């Protein structure tokens, strides 16, 4: 093989391989889940956080907000992908706030979450107690914190999800 042909082949391979590596994960397969399953999954997480903190979810306080998701580089798609922000309120006596936030932090760490925010007072002002965590593999985000006298907000945010029957759009 001539030197020019080898150099041309090397250039073509470099361009092809470089192109495959340059999308920075933008076309990685998204987790698949229906909106119904995503909401049930998020509700389960909120209920689990309530059990861990020994709090009681306030009836009819749960809200599921679905939205379109935007990719890592600002891409938007027409393939049905979505994110879910789920929130519920739970009652918890202020005297148990420190115990509750410590228990939740410990449970989240045991389940492989990275704690990205933590506060356990001191103080009686709203917002003095809470924990925020992100799962490095599954990419969900959960948080809990005091929002009113004797009341917590329990939140679960999903990563970008693709409906089970959708064909993932590529960028």
Coordinates of C-alpha atoms in Angstrom, one line a residue:
X1 CA 0.0 0.0 0.0
X2 CA 1.4 3.4 -0.9
X3 CA 2.2 6.0 1.6
X4 CA -0.5 8.3 0.2
X5 CA -3.1 5.6 0.4
X6 CA -2.1 4.8 4.0
X7 CA -2.3 8.4 5.0
X8 CA -5.7 8.8 3.2
X9 CA -7.0 5.8 5.1
X10 CA -5.7 7.1 8.4
X11 CA -7.4 10.4 7.8
X12 CA -10.7 8.8 6.9
X13 CA -10.6 6.6 10.0
X14 CA -9.7 9.6 12.2
X15 CA -12.6 11.6 10.8
X16 CA -15.0 8.7 11.2
X17 CA -13.9 7.8 14.7
X18 CA -13.7 11.4 15.8
X19 CA -17.2 12.0 14.5
X20 CA -18.5 9.1 16.6
X21 CA -16.9 10.4 19.7
X22 CA -17.8 14.1 19.2
X23 CA -21.5 13.9 20.1
X24 CA -20.6 14.0 23.8
X25 CA -23.3 11.5 24.6
X26 CA -26.1 13.5 23.0
X27 CA -27.4 10.3 21.3
X28 CA -27.0 8.0 24.2
X29 CA -30.0 5.8 24.7
X30 CA -32.6 7.4 27.1
X31 CA -34.3 5.4 29.8
X32 CA -37.7 4.3 28.7
X33 CA -40.8 4.8 30.8
X34 CA -44.4 5.8 30.2
X35 CA -45.8 8.9 31.9
X36 CA -48.0 6.8 34.0
X37 CA -45.2 4.6 35.3
X38 CA -43.0 7.6 35.8
X39 CA -45.6 9.2 38.0
X40 CA -46.2 6.0 39.9
X41 CA -42.4 5.7 40.4
X42 CA -42.1 9.3 41.6
X43 CA -45.0 8.8 43.9
X44 CA -43.4 5.7 45.4
X45 CA -40.2 7.7 46.0
X46 CA -42.1 10.5 47.8
X47 CA -43.9 7.9 49.9
X48 CA -40.6 6.2 50.8
X49 CA -39.2 9.6 51.9
X50 CA -42.3 10.2 54.0
X51 CA -41.8 6.8 55.7
X52 CA -38.1 7.4 56.3
X53 CA -38.9 10.7 57.9
X54 CA -42.0 9.3 59.7
X55 CA -44.1 12.0 58.2
X56 CA -47.6 11.8 56.7
X57 CA -48.3 12.9 53.1
X58 CA -51.1 15.5 53.0
X59 CA -54.0 14.1 51.1
X60 CA -54.5 15.6 47.6
X61 CA -51.2 17.5 47.9
X62 CA -49.3 15.5 45.3
X63 CA -48.7 17.2 41.9
X64 CA -47.1 15.8 38.8
X65 CA -45.7 18.3 36.3
X66 CA -44.5 16.9 33.0
X67 CA -42.5 18.9 30.5
X68 CA -40.4 18.5 27.4
X69 CA -36.8 17.9 28.0
X70 CA -33.9 19.7 26.5
X71 CA -30.7 17.8 25.7
X72 CA -27.2 18.4 27.1
X73 CA -26.4 20.9 24.3
X74 CA -29.8 22.6 24.1
X75 CA -31.3 20.1 21.6
X76 CA -35.1 19.7 21.6
X77 CA -36.7 16.6 20.1
X78 CA -40.1 15.6 18.7
X79 CA -39.9 12.0 19.9
X80 CA -42.1 12.4 23.0
X81 CA -39.3 12.5 25.6
X82 CA -40.3 14.2 28.8
X83 CA -39.2 15.0 32.4
X84 CA -41.4 14.8 35.5
X85 CA -41.3 17.0 38.5
X86 CA -43.3 15.4 41.3
X87 CA -44.0 17.1 44.6
X88 CA -46.1 16.3 47.7
X89 CA -46.5 17.9 51.1
X90 CA -46.1 15.9 54.3
X91 CA -46.8 16.8 57.9
X92 CA -44.0 16.5 60.4
X93 CA -43.8 18.1 63.8
X94 CA -41.0 20.8 63.9
X95 CA -39.5 19.0 67.0
X96 CA -38.6 16.1 64.7
X97 CA -37.0 18.0 61.8
X98 CA -33.3 17.3 62.7
X99 CA -34.0 13.6 63.2
X100 CA -36.0 13.4 60.0
X101 CA -33.4 15.2 57.8
X102 CA -30.6 13.1 59.2
X103 CA -32.5 9.9 58.6
X104 CA -33.3 10.8 55.0
X105 CA -29.7 11.9 54.3
X106 CA -28.5 8.5 55.6
X107 CA -31.0 6.5 53.6
X108 CA -30.3 8.4 50.4
X109 CA -26.5 7.8 50.9
X110 CA -27.1 4.1 51.5
X111 CA -29.0 3.9 48.2
X112 CA -26.1 5.4 46.3
X113 CA -27.3 9.0 46.0
X114 CA -24.8 11.9 46.1
X115 CA -25.9 14.6 48.6
X116 CA -25.7 17.9 46.8
X117 CA -27.3 20.0 49.6
X118 CA -27.9 19.6 53.2
X119 CA -29.1 21.8 56.1
X120 CA -30.3 20.9 59.5
X121 CA -30.8 24.3 61.1
X122 CA -30.4 25.7 63.6
X123 CA -33.4 27.9 63.6
X124 CA -37.1 28.0 63.4
X125 CA -37.3 30.0 60.1
X126 CA -38.7 28.2 57.1
X127 CA -36.1 26.5 54.9
X128 CA -33.7 25.8 57.7
X129 CA -33.9 22.0 57.3
X130 CA -33.5 20.0 54.1
X131 CA -31.6 17.6 51.9
X132 CA -31.1 17.4 48.2
X133 CA -29.6 14.4 46.4
X134 CA -28.8 13.2 42.9
X135 CA -28.3 9.6 41.8
X136 CA -25.2 9.4 39.7
X137 CA -26.3 6.4 37.6
X138 CA -30.0 6.8 37.3
X139 CA -29.8 10.7 37.3
X140 CA -33.0 11.2 39.4
X141 CA -33.0 14.1 41.8
X142 CA -34.8 14.1 45.1
X143 CA -35.2 16.7 47.8
X144 CA -37.1 17.3 51.0
X145 CA -37.3 20.4 53.1
X146 CA -39.4 22.3 55.5
X147 CA -41.8 24.7 53.8
X148 CA -44.3 25.7 56.5
X149 CA -44.9 25.2 60.2
X150 CA -44.9 21.4 60.6
X151 CA -44.9 20.7 56.9
X152 CA -42.3 19.3 54.5
X153 CA -42.1 19.3 50.7
X154 CA -41.0 16.0 49.2
X155 CA -39.9 16.3 45.5
X156 CA -38.7 13.9 42.9
X157 CA -37.4 14.9 39.4
X158 CA -36.8 12.3 36.7
X159 CA -34.1 12.5 34.1
X160 CA -35.2 12.8 30.5
X161 CA -37.4 9.7 29.7
X162 CA -38.6 8.3 26.4
X163 CA -41.9 6.6 26.1
X164 CA -41.6 2.8 25.5
X165 CA -43.0 2.8 22.0
X166 CA -41.1 5.9 20.7
X167 CA -38.2 5.9 18.3
X168 CA -35.4 8.0 19.8
X169 CA -34.6 11.0 17.6
X170 CA -30.9 11.4 16.9
X171 CA -28.9 14.6 16.7

